[in-house]
Amino acid sequence: MILTLVEKDLEGAAVDVSLEALTFARRLSAEGGGVPVDAVVVGEAGDELRKELAAYGVRTIYQVGGDGVAAYSGAGWASAILSVRKEANAVVVMAAGTDRGNELMAHLATRAGVAMAANVLSFDGLSPFTVTRQVVGGAALEEMVLDQRPAVFTVAGHAVEASPAEVPGAADVVPVAPEIAAADLVARVVSTEEPEADESGSLKSARVVVGAGRGAGGPDGFTDLLELTELLGAALGVSRVVTSAGWRPHHEQVGQTGSRISPELYIPCGISGAIQHWAGCSSAKTILAINTDPEAPMVTRATYAVIGDLHEVVPAINEEIKRRRG
């Protein structure tokens, strides 16, 4: 059986990357002869969540409850998930490659005495079970053999597109209240605050993203870039240099410490393409880079490139778009 951790948002629905992980799990299941895909949820699995997970082919939802998991604890939650794994005899335990997913799978793998692969993109073969994962912030790929059981890994965001199963699962809810040692609760969340509004949703889901980096030149250098985003129905994404300088708000940042995007088209303008930025945009289907440096990492990795000053190239693109549209 394949056991997948499903994380919830504030409304109790599955987060998008967990649905992607379930889609990945189904593909793995199909290669393995159709072994069941189960989910583990910490806290209540409400009716809407149950219906959602059923649509993604989940057979059983292990609903973990009890005082030990009332507040987040990396060691405590991992202990609970490991208890579920033993009860269900899962051969694979996996999660989305979020901060929480990576932390919990690392704890679990250590306790189970097995290796853990983070940010997996795909798998190739089951005997031995070989995965390809992102390393060095997405700048390189590594093949890793997971020949121990359980196989423990996380799925990189946007490695697959979330899609419901052709045949829904039963999504039967099984309550579980494992005992958690006091030592596992020493480090835990003791208080929470309301998060600031997440304004990055349109950026993460945009089919076209126009990027802007140091080449914009300053807070007044975005006029033409914003016009291009409007003409293309795109979203604006910027590099860390831009937000650190206060030129644009943080919710527009793309990269390792910002949003990870996977648009059909990404147009980075004046962005050198540091590893941290590449980690956030490497899933783009097509990249059209505009840069004065032909040797910039973003240019060498791009599908297409225009060598020139963005303040000359972008206005020309805008005018041509408007001319063709009449």
Short mmCIF file of the C-alpha atoms (twelve columns), coordinates in Angstrom:
data_MODEL
# 
_entry.id   MODEL 
# 
loop_
_atom_site.group_PDB 
_atom_site.id 
_atom_site.type_symbol 
_atom_site.label_atom_id 
_atom_site.label_alt_id 
_atom_site.label_comp_id 
_atom_site.label_asym_id 
_atom_site.label_seq_id 
_atom_site.Cartn_x 
_atom_site.Cartn_y 
_atom_site.Cartn_z 
_atom_site.pdbx_PDB_model_num 
ATOM 1   C CA . MET A 1   0.000   0.000  0.000   1 
ATOM 2   C CA . ILE A 2   1.118   3.567  -0.700  1 
ATOM 3   C CA . LEU A 3   0.532   5.989  2.177   1 
ATOM 4   C CA . THR A 4   0.419   9.701  1.307   1 
ATOM 5   C CA . LEU A 5   0.369   12.556 3.800   1 
ATOM 6   C CA . VAL A 6   -2.331  15.071 2.889   1 
ATOM 7   C CA . GLU A 7   -1.913  18.591 4.239   1 
ATOM 8   C CA . LYS A 8   -4.928  20.857 4.740   1 
ATOM 9   C CA . ASP A 9   -5.480  24.576 4.284   1 
ATOM 10  C CA . LEU A 10  -7.218  26.808 6.830   1 
ATOM 11  C CA . GLU A 11  -10.634 25.774 5.478   1 
ATOM 12  C CA . GLY A 12  -9.871  22.067 5.873   1 
ATOM 13  C CA . ALA A 13  -9.456  21.295 2.152   1 
ATOM 14  C CA . ALA A 14  -6.446  19.478 0.713   1 
ATOM 15  C CA . VAL A 15  -3.714  21.833 -0.476  1 
ATOM 16  C CA . ASP A 16  -2.956  21.682 -4.191  1 
ATOM 17  C CA . VAL A 17  0.489   20.121 -3.813  1 
ATOM 18  C CA . SER A 18  -0.984  17.254 -1.767  1 
ATOM 19  C CA . LEU A 19  -3.384  16.548 -4.636  1 
ATOM 20  C CA . GLU A 20  -0.352  16.520 -6.927  1 
ATOM 21  C CA . ALA A 21  1.313   14.006 -4.581  1 
ATOM 22  C CA . LEU A 22  -1.784  11.781 -4.738  1 
ATOM 23  C CA . THR A 23  -1.678  11.941 -8.530  1 
ATOM 24  C CA . PHE A 24  1.985   10.874 -8.394  1 
ATOM 25  C CA . ALA A 25  1.054   8.070  -5.992  1 
ATOM 26  C CA . ARG A 26  -1.584  6.752  -8.424  1 
ATOM 27  C CA . ARG A 27  0.984   6.629  -11.218 1 
ATOM 28  C CA . LEU A 28  3.322   4.712  -8.967  1 
ATOM 29  C CA . SER A 29  0.448   2.412  -8.019  1 
ATOM 30  C CA . ALA A 30  -0.327  1.709  -11.676 1 
ATOM 31  C CA . GLU A 31  3.287   0.696  -12.304 1 
ATOM 32  C CA . GLY A 32  3.190   -1.522 -9.233  1 
ATOM 33  C CA . GLY A 33  0.157   -3.504 -10.317 1 
ATOM 34  C CA . GLY A 34  -2.564  -1.348 -8.792  1 
ATOM 35  C CA . VAL A 35  -1.664  -1.391 -5.100  1 
ATOM 36  C CA . PRO A 36  -4.056  0.778  -3.035  1 
ATOM 37  C CA . VAL A 37  -3.377  4.461  -2.381  1 
ATOM 38  C CA . ASP A 38  -4.271  5.539  1.153   1 
ATOM 39  C CA . ALA A 39  -4.015  8.942  2.811   1 
ATOM 40  C CA . VAL A 40  -3.082  10.070 6.293   1 
ATOM 41  C CA . VAL A 41  -4.596  13.310 7.595   1 
ATOM 42  C CA . VAL A 42  -3.679  14.883 10.920  1 
ATOM 43  C CA . GLY A 43  -6.819  16.308 12.482  1 
ATOM 44  C CA . GLU A 44  -10.384 16.008 11.285  1 
ATOM 45  C CA . ALA A 45  -11.137 14.793 7.784   1 
ATOM 46  C CA . GLY A 46  -14.466 16.487 7.096   1 
ATOM 47  C CA . ASP A 47  -17.055 15.446 4.538   1 
ATOM 48  C CA . GLU A 48  -15.766 17.810 1.846   1 
ATOM 49  C CA . LEU A 49  -12.196 16.597 2.283   1 
ATOM 50  C CA . ARG A 50  -13.380 12.987 2.189   1 
ATOM 51  C CA . LYS A 51  -15.202 13.638 -1.108  1 
ATOM 52  C CA . GLU A 52  -12.150 15.391 -2.513  1 
ATOM 53  C CA . LEU A 53  -9.817  12.533 -1.622  1 
ATOM 54  C CA . ALA A 54  -12.304 9.983  -2.955  1 
ATOM 55  C CA . ALA A 55  -12.184 11.792 -6.295  1 
ATOM 56  C CA . TYR A 56  -8.411  11.329 -6.283  1 
ATOM 57  C CA . GLY A 57  -8.698  7.590  -5.826  1 
ATOM 58  C CA . VAL A 58  -7.953  7.267  -2.108  1 
ATOM 59  C CA . ARG A 59  -9.092  3.957  -0.632  1 
ATOM 60  C CA . THR A 60  -8.721  4.729  3.090   1 
ATOM 61  C CA . ILE A 61  -8.180  7.946  5.027   1 
ATOM 62  C CA . TYR A 62  -6.324  7.465  8.307   1 
ATOM 63  C CA . GLN A 63  -7.551  10.335 10.480  1 
ATOM 64  C CA . VAL A 64  -4.950  10.939 13.177  1 
ATOM 65  C CA . GLY A 65  -6.241  12.575 16.355  1 
ATOM 66  C CA . GLY A 66  -5.478  12.935 20.043  1 
ATOM 67  C CA . ASP A 67  -3.784  15.448 22.328  1 
ATOM 68  C CA . GLY A 68  -0.352  14.552 20.969  1 
ATOM 69  C CA . VAL A 69  -1.117  15.976 17.521  1 
ATOM 70  C CA . ALA A 70  -3.303  18.908 18.584  1 
ATOM 71  C CA . ALA A 71  -0.344  21.258 17.972  1 
ATOM 72  C CA . TYR A 72  2.280   20.779 15.283  1 
ATOM 73  C CA . SER A 73  5.404   18.894 16.308  1 
ATOM 74  C CA . GLY A 74  7.775   17.486 13.703  1 
ATOM 75  C CA . ALA A 75  8.849   14.536 15.856  1 
ATOM 76  C CA . GLY A 76  5.374   13.963 17.293  1 
ATOM 77  C CA . TRP A 77  3.524   14.001 13.977  1 
ATOM 78  C CA . ALA A 78  6.179   11.812 12.350  1 
ATOM 79  C CA . SER A 79  5.789   9.319  15.187  1 
ATOM 80  C CA . ALA A 80  2.035   9.244  14.572  1 
ATOM 81  C CA . ILE A 81  2.442   8.749  10.821  1 
ATOM 82  C CA . LEU A 82  4.963   5.970  11.413  1 
ATOM 83  C CA . SER A 83  2.409   4.232  13.650  1 
ATOM 84  C CA . VAL A 84  -0.113  4.391  10.818  1 
ATOM 85  C CA . ARG A 85  2.486   3.065  8.406   1 
ATOM 86  C CA . LYS A 86  3.140   0.040  10.608  1 
ATOM 87  C CA . GLU A 87  -0.562  -0.651 11.100  1 
ATOM 88  C CA . ALA A 88  -1.273  -0.397 7.373   1 
ATOM 89  C CA . ASN A 89  1.979   -2.125 6.338   1 
ATOM 90  C CA . ALA A 90  2.697   0.556  3.734   1 
ATOM 91  C CA . VAL A 91  5.642   -0.089 1.412   1 
ATOM 92  C CA . VAL A 92  5.790   3.597  0.390   1 
ATOM 93  C CA . VAL A 93  5.293   6.682  2.564   1 
ATOM 94  C CA . MET A 94  5.294   9.999  0.745   1 
ATOM 95  C CA . ALA A 95  4.233   13.636 0.971   1 
ATOM 96  C CA . ALA A 96  4.314   16.852 -1.020  1 
ATOM 97  C CA . GLY A 97  7.665   18.636 -0.951  1 
ATOM 98  C CA . THR A 98  6.525   21.442 1.322   1 
ATOM 99  C CA . ASP A 99  8.535   22.598 4.340   1 
ATOM 100 C CA . ARG A 100 6.283   20.477 6.546   1 
ATOM 101 C CA . GLY A 101 6.250   17.492 4.212   1 
ATOM 102 C CA . ASN A 102 10.043  17.441 3.963   1 
ATOM 103 C CA . GLU A 103 10.459  17.795 7.726   1 
ATOM 104 C CA . LEU A 104 8.011   15.014 8.556   1 
ATOM 105 C CA . MET A 105 9.373   12.577 5.986   1 
ATOM 106 C CA . ALA A 106 12.936  13.244 7.213   1 
ATOM 107 C CA . HIS A 107 11.882  12.458 10.798  1 
ATOM 108 C CA . LEU A 108 9.998   9.360  9.669   1 
ATOM 109 C CA . ALA A 109 12.839  8.020  7.518   1 
ATOM 110 C CA . THR A 110 15.318  8.456  10.356  1 
ATOM 111 C CA . ARG A 111 13.079  6.541  12.759  1 
ATOM 112 C CA . ALA A 112 12.481  3.799  10.191  1 
ATOM 113 C CA . GLY A 113 16.215  3.551  9.466   1 
ATOM 114 C CA . VAL A 114 15.843  4.177  5.731   1 
ATOM 115 C CA . ALA A 115 16.966  6.793  3.216   1 
ATOM 116 C CA . MET A 116 14.692  9.671  2.222   1 
ATOM 117 C CA . ALA A 117 14.548  11.410 -1.168  1 
ATOM 118 C CA . ALA A 118 13.340  15.019 -1.193  1 
ATOM 119 C CA . ASN A 119 11.755  16.874 -4.112  1 
ATOM 120 C CA . VAL A 120 11.252  13.930 -6.453  1 
ATOM 121 C CA . LEU A 121 10.222  14.727 -10.025 1 
ATOM 122 C CA . SER A 122 9.705   11.255 -11.492 1 
ATOM 123 C CA . PHE A 123 10.493  7.576  -11.095 1 
ATOM 124 C CA . ASP A 124 12.051  5.106  -13.494 1 
ATOM 125 C CA . GLY A 125 11.679  1.452  -12.651 1 
ATOM 126 C CA . LEU A 126 10.514  -0.342 -9.554  1 
ATOM 127 C CA . SER A 127 13.196  -3.047 -9.284  1 
ATOM 128 C CA . PRO A 128 15.164  -1.263 -8.015  1 
ATOM 129 C CA . PHE A 129 12.894  1.692  -7.271  1 
ATOM 130 C CA . THR A 130 14.743  4.627  -8.834  1 
ATOM 131 C CA . VAL A 131 13.677  8.262  -8.572  1 
ATOM 132 C CA . THR A 132 14.914  11.510 -10.101 1 
ATOM 133 C CA . ARG A 133 14.972  14.485 -7.765  1 
ATOM 134 C CA . GLN A 134 15.919  18.140 -7.721  1 
ATOM 135 C CA . VAL A 135 19.104  19.100 -5.865  1 
ATOM 136 C CA . VAL A 136 21.045  22.348 -5.385  1 
ATOM 137 C CA . GLY A 137 17.858  24.387 -5.450  1 
ATOM 138 C CA . GLY A 138 16.715  22.808 -8.699  1 
ATOM 139 C CA . ALA A 139 19.953  23.565 -10.570 1 
ATOM 140 C CA . ALA A 140 20.752  19.871 -10.982 1 
ATOM 141 C CA . LEU A 141 18.999  16.512 -11.057 1 
ATOM 142 C CA . GLU A 142 20.047  13.391 -9.195  1 
ATOM 143 C CA . GLU A 143 19.025  9.764  -9.572  1 
ATOM 144 C CA . MET A 144 18.532  7.946  -6.291  1 
ATOM 145 C CA . VAL A 145 17.735  4.300  -5.608  1 
ATOM 146 C CA . LEU A 146 15.279  3.664  -2.769  1 
ATOM 147 C CA . ASP A 147 15.812  -0.053 -2.182  1 
ATOM 148 C CA . GLN A 148 14.747  -0.108 1.475   1 
ATOM 149 C CA . ARG A 149 11.203  -0.400 2.792   1 
ATOM 150 C CA . PRO A 150 9.340   1.694  3.372   1 
ATOM 151 C CA . ALA A 151 10.468  3.892  0.504   1 
ATOM 152 C CA . VAL A 152 10.185  7.448  1.838   1 
ATOM 153 C CA . PHE A 153 10.181  10.561 -0.345  1 
ATOM 154 C CA . THR A 154 8.527   13.888 -1.111  1 
ATOM 155 C CA . VAL A 155 7.240   15.069 -4.490  1 
ATOM 156 C CA . ALA A 156 8.484   18.393 -5.838  1 
ATOM 157 C CA . GLY A 157 5.810   21.023 -6.350  1 
ATOM 158 C CA . HIS A 158 4.367   20.957 -9.885  1 
ATOM 159 C CA . ALA A 159 6.272   17.783 -10.779 1 
ATOM 160 C CA . VAL A 160 2.914   16.457 -11.974 1 
ATOM 161 C CA . GLU A 161 -0.409  18.093 -12.679 1 
ATOM 162 C CA . ALA A 162 -3.082  17.243 -10.132 1 
ATOM 163 C CA . SER A 163 -5.844  15.210 -11.766 1 
ATOM 164 C CA . PRO A 164 -8.747  13.187 -10.307 1 
ATOM 165 C CA . ALA A 165 -8.796  9.421  -10.745 1 
ATOM 166 C CA . GLU A 166 -10.836 7.760  -13.484 1 
ATOM 167 C CA . VAL A 167 -12.334 5.517  -10.798 1 
ATOM 168 C CA . PRO A 168 -13.056 7.216  -7.430  1 
ATOM 169 C CA . GLY A 169 -11.889 5.585  -4.225  1 
ATOM 170 C CA . ALA A 170 -14.017 4.642  -1.229  1 
ATOM 171 C CA . ALA A 171 -12.171 7.120  1.042   1 
ATOM 172 C CA . ASP A 172 -13.314 5.263  4.157   1 
ATOM 173 C CA . VAL A 173 -12.284 7.166  7.292   1 
ATOM 174 C CA . VAL A 174 -10.391 5.210  9.951   1 
ATOM 175 C CA . PRO A 175 -9.789  7.189  13.195  1 
ATOM 176 C CA . VAL A 176 -6.358  6.634  14.735  1 
ATOM 177 C CA . ALA A 177 -5.090  7.939  18.088  1 
ATOM 178 C CA . PRO A 178 -1.483  6.750  18.463  1 
ATOM 179 C CA . GLU A 179 0.466   7.191  21.666  1 
ATOM 180 C CA . ILE A 180 3.222   9.775  21.339  1 
ATOM 181 C CA . ALA A 181 6.173   9.897  23.721  1 
ATOM 182 C CA . ALA A 182 6.604   13.052 25.781  1 
ATOM 183 C CA . ALA A 183 10.131  13.434 24.385  1 
ATOM 184 C CA . ASP A 184 8.649   13.848 20.919  1 
ATOM 185 C CA . LEU A 185 6.623   16.862 22.041  1 
ATOM 186 C CA . VAL A 186 9.463   18.922 23.497  1 
ATOM 187 C CA . ALA A 187 9.647   20.984 20.294  1 
ATOM 188 C CA . ARG A 188 6.151   21.932 19.196  1 
ATOM 189 C CA . VAL A 189 4.028   24.910 18.208  1 
ATOM 190 C CA . VAL A 190 2.831   26.736 21.320  1 
ATOM 191 C CA . SER A 191 1.084   29.737 19.724  1 
ATOM 192 C CA . THR A 192 -0.195  30.789 16.328  1 
ATOM 193 C CA . GLU A 193 -1.146  34.047 14.645  1 
ATOM 194 C CA . GLU A 194 -3.421  34.827 11.722  1 
ATOM 195 C CA . PRO A 195 -1.294  34.798 8.564   1 
ATOM 196 C CA . GLU A 196 -1.082  37.779 6.286   1 
ATOM 197 C CA . ALA A 197 -3.266  37.536 3.222   1 
ATOM 198 C CA . ASP A 198 -1.603  35.407 0.540   1 
ATOM 199 C CA . GLU A 199 -1.685  37.534 -2.573  1 
ATOM 200 C CA . SER A 200 0.506   35.196 -4.646  1 
ATOM 201 C CA . GLY A 201 -2.313  32.955 -5.877  1 
ATOM 202 C CA . SER A 202 -2.643  34.603 -9.285  1 
ATOM 203 C CA . LEU A 203 1.122   34.335 -9.800  1 
ATOM 204 C CA . LYS A 204 1.252   30.637 -8.934  1 
ATOM 205 C CA . SER A 205 -1.630  29.768 -11.253 1 
ATOM 206 C CA . ALA A 206 -0.821  32.156 -14.137 1 
ATOM 207 C CA . ARG A 207 -0.351  30.630 -17.594 1 
ATOM 208 C CA . VAL A 208 2.000   33.488 -18.552 1 
ATOM 209 C CA . VAL A 209 4.407   35.227 -16.182 1 
ATOM 210 C CA . VAL A 210 6.550   38.274 -16.989 1 
ATOM 211 C CA . GLY A 211 9.631   38.360 -14.767 1 
ATOM 212 C CA . ALA A 212 11.654  41.390 -13.726 1 
ATOM 213 C CA . GLY A 213 15.041  41.550 -12.052 1 
ATOM 214 C CA . ARG A 214 17.855  43.973 -11.309 1 
ATOM 215 C CA . GLY A 215 17.712  45.104 -14.944 1 
ATOM 216 C CA . ALA A 216 14.493  47.006 -14.208 1 
ATOM 217 C CA . GLY A 217 16.791  49.616 -12.678 1 
ATOM 218 C CA . GLY A 218 14.559  50.824 -9.874  1 
ATOM 219 C CA . PRO A 219 10.978  51.216 -8.651  1 
ATOM 220 C CA . ASP A 220 10.141  53.386 -11.662 1 
ATOM 221 C CA . GLY A 221 11.407  50.860 -14.175 1 
ATOM 222 C CA . PHE A 222 8.320   48.647 -14.323 1 
ATOM 223 C CA . THR A 223 5.978   50.713 -16.518 1 
ATOM 224 C CA . ASP A 224 6.672   48.833 -19.740 1 
ATOM 225 C CA . LEU A 225 6.800   45.473 -17.930 1 
ATOM 226 C CA . LEU A 226 3.396   46.073 -16.376 1 
ATOM 227 C CA . GLU A 227 2.020   47.057 -19.769 1 
ATOM 228 C CA . LEU A 228 3.330   43.763 -21.201 1 
ATOM 229 C CA . THR A 229 1.655   41.776 -18.420 1 
ATOM 230 C CA . GLU A 230 -1.627  43.543 -19.190 1 
ATOM 231 C CA . LEU A 231 -1.333  42.912 -22.927 1 
ATOM 232 C CA . LEU A 232 -0.628  39.200 -22.364 1 
ATOM 233 C CA . GLY A 233 -3.081  38.692 -19.506 1 
ATOM 234 C CA . ALA A 234 -0.055  37.680 -17.472 1 
ATOM 235 C CA . ALA A 235 1.160   38.002 -13.888 1 
ATOM 236 C CA . LEU A 236 4.285   39.858 -12.809 1 
ATOM 237 C CA . GLY A 237 6.990   37.884 -11.001 1 
ATOM 238 C CA . VAL A 238 10.205  39.389 -9.695  1 
ATOM 239 C CA . SER A 239 13.568  38.293 -8.359  1 
ATOM 240 C CA . ARG A 240 14.710  38.516 -4.761  1 
ATOM 241 C CA . VAL A 241 16.902  41.521 -5.573  1 
ATOM 242 C CA . VAL A 242 13.783  43.454 -6.533  1 
ATOM 243 C CA . THR A 243 11.855  42.709 -3.342  1 
ATOM 244 C CA . SER A 244 14.917  43.158 -1.131  1 
ATOM 245 C CA . ALA A 245 15.378  46.640 -2.603  1 
ATOM 246 C CA . GLY A 246 11.725  47.431 -1.925  1 
ATOM 247 C CA . TRP A 247 10.902  47.992 -5.586  1 
ATOM 248 C CA . ARG A 248 8.008   45.498 -5.588  1 
ATOM 249 C CA . PRO A 249 6.053   43.602 -2.867  1 
ATOM 250 C CA . HIS A 250 7.250   40.201 -1.629  1 
ATOM 251 C CA . HIS A 251 4.165   38.311 -2.860  1 
ATOM 252 C CA . GLU A 252 5.450   38.865 -6.414  1 
ATOM 253 C CA . GLN A 253 8.780   37.139 -5.708  1 
ATOM 254 C CA . VAL A 254 9.630   33.977 -7.643  1 
ATOM 255 C CA . GLY A 255 12.272  31.628 -6.285  1 
ATOM 256 C CA . GLN A 256 13.380  29.434 -3.443  1 
ATOM 257 C CA . THR A 257 12.095  31.911 -0.849  1 
ATOM 258 C CA . GLY A 258 9.160   33.062 -2.967  1 
ATOM 259 C CA . SER A 259 6.595   31.394 -5.198  1 
ATOM 260 C CA . ARG A 260 7.257   28.371 -7.394  1 
ATOM 261 C CA . ILE A 261 5.585   28.834 -10.749 1 
ATOM 262 C CA . SER A 262 4.854   26.527 -13.698 1 
ATOM 263 C CA . PRO A 263 3.400   28.721 -16.464 1 
ATOM 264 C CA . GLU A 264 3.127   27.867 -20.126 1 
ATOM 265 C CA . LEU A 265 5.379   30.862 -20.843 1 
ATOM 266 C CA . TYR A 266 7.847   32.688 -18.586 1 
ATOM 267 C CA . ILE A 267 9.482   35.912 -19.825 1 
ATOM 268 C CA . PRO A 268 12.301  36.845 -17.405 1 
ATOM 269 C CA . CYS A 269 13.546  40.350 -18.154 1 
ATOM 270 C CA . GLY A 270 16.844  41.531 -16.706 1 
ATOM 271 C CA . ILE A 271 17.108  38.464 -14.437 1 
ATOM 272 C CA . SER A 272 20.520  36.781 -14.321 1 
ATOM 273 C CA . GLY A 273 19.055  33.443 -13.213 1 
ATOM 274 C CA . ALA A 274 20.686  32.640 -9.886  1 
ATOM 275 C CA . ILE A 275 20.105  29.150 -8.492  1 
ATOM 276 C CA . GLN A 276 17.588  30.452 -5.956  1 
ATOM 277 C CA . HIS A 277 15.456  32.067 -8.678  1 
ATOM 278 C CA . TRP A 278 15.778  29.070 -10.995 1 
ATOM 279 C CA . ALA A 279 14.345  26.878 -8.217  1 
ATOM 280 C CA . GLY A 280 11.097  28.800 -8.540  1 
ATOM 281 C CA . CYS A 281 10.739  28.886 -12.326 1 
ATOM 282 C CA . SER A 282 12.381  25.708 -13.639 1 
ATOM 283 C CA . SER A 283 8.961   24.078 -14.173 1 
ATOM 284 C CA . ALA A 284 7.958   26.673 -16.800 1 
ATOM 285 C CA . LYS A 285 7.111   25.003 -20.113 1 
ATOM 286 C CA . THR A 286 8.776   27.704 -22.282 1 
ATOM 287 C CA . ILE A 287 11.200  30.427 -21.199 1 
ATOM 288 C CA . LEU A 288 11.878  33.559 -23.300 1 
ATOM 289 C CA . ALA A 289 14.737  35.457 -21.636 1 
ATOM 290 C CA . ILE A 290 15.504  39.123 -22.287 1 
ATOM 291 C CA . ASN A 291 18.959  40.107 -21.039 1 
ATOM 292 C CA . THR A 292 21.994  42.161 -22.007 1 
ATOM 293 C CA . ASP A 293 24.358  39.318 -21.009 1 
ATOM 294 C CA . PRO A 294 24.415  36.382 -23.454 1 
ATOM 295 C CA . GLU A 295 26.232  34.281 -20.846 1 
ATOM 296 C CA . ALA A 296 23.728  34.860 -18.032 1 
ATOM 297 C CA . PRO A 297 22.501  31.537 -16.548 1 
ATOM 298 C CA . MET A 298 18.901  32.424 -17.385 1 
ATOM 299 C CA . VAL A 299 19.827  33.005 -21.035 1 
ATOM 300 C CA . THR A 300 21.775  29.753 -21.351 1 
ATOM 301 C CA . ARG A 301 18.882  27.786 -19.844 1 
ATOM 302 C CA . ALA A 302 16.106  29.551 -21.740 1 
ATOM 303 C CA . THR A 303 14.160  28.063 -24.639 1 
ATOM 304 C CA . TYR A 304 14.566  31.349 -26.529 1 
ATOM 305 C CA . ALA A 305 16.524  34.509 -25.738 1 
ATOM 306 C CA . VAL A 306 16.675  38.125 -26.876 1 
ATOM 307 C CA . ILE A 307 19.976  39.840 -26.133 1 
ATOM 308 C CA . GLY A 308 19.297  43.472 -25.381 1 
ATOM 309 C CA . ASP A 309 18.204  46.050 -22.814 1 
ATOM 310 C CA . LEU A 310 14.727  45.258 -21.495 1 
ATOM 311 C CA . HIS A 311 13.901  48.996 -21.603 1 
ATOM 312 C CA . GLU A 312 14.349  48.857 -25.379 1 
ATOM 313 C CA . VAL A 313 13.102  45.350 -26.103 1 
ATOM 314 C CA . VAL A 314 9.927   45.304 -23.982 1 
ATOM 315 C CA . PRO A 315 8.470   48.587 -25.368 1 
ATOM 316 C CA . ALA A 316 9.107   47.234 -28.886 1 
ATOM 317 C CA . ILE A 317 7.246   44.028 -28.036 1 
ATOM 318 C CA . ASN A 318 4.366   46.034 -26.583 1 
ATOM 319 C CA . GLU A 319 4.083   48.188 -29.686 1 
ATOM 320 C CA . GLU A 320 4.156   45.153 -31.970 1 
ATOM 321 C CA . ILE A 321 1.433   43.416 -29.964 1 
ATOM 322 C CA . LYS A 322 -0.751  46.541 -30.134 1 
ATOM 323 C CA . ARG A 323 -0.055  46.949 -33.874 1 
ATOM 324 C CA . ARG A 324 -1.077  43.366 -34.626 1 
ATOM 325 C CA . ARG A 325 -4.221  43.717 -32.574 1 
ATOM 326 C CA . GLY A 326 -5.121  46.856 -34.458 1 
# 
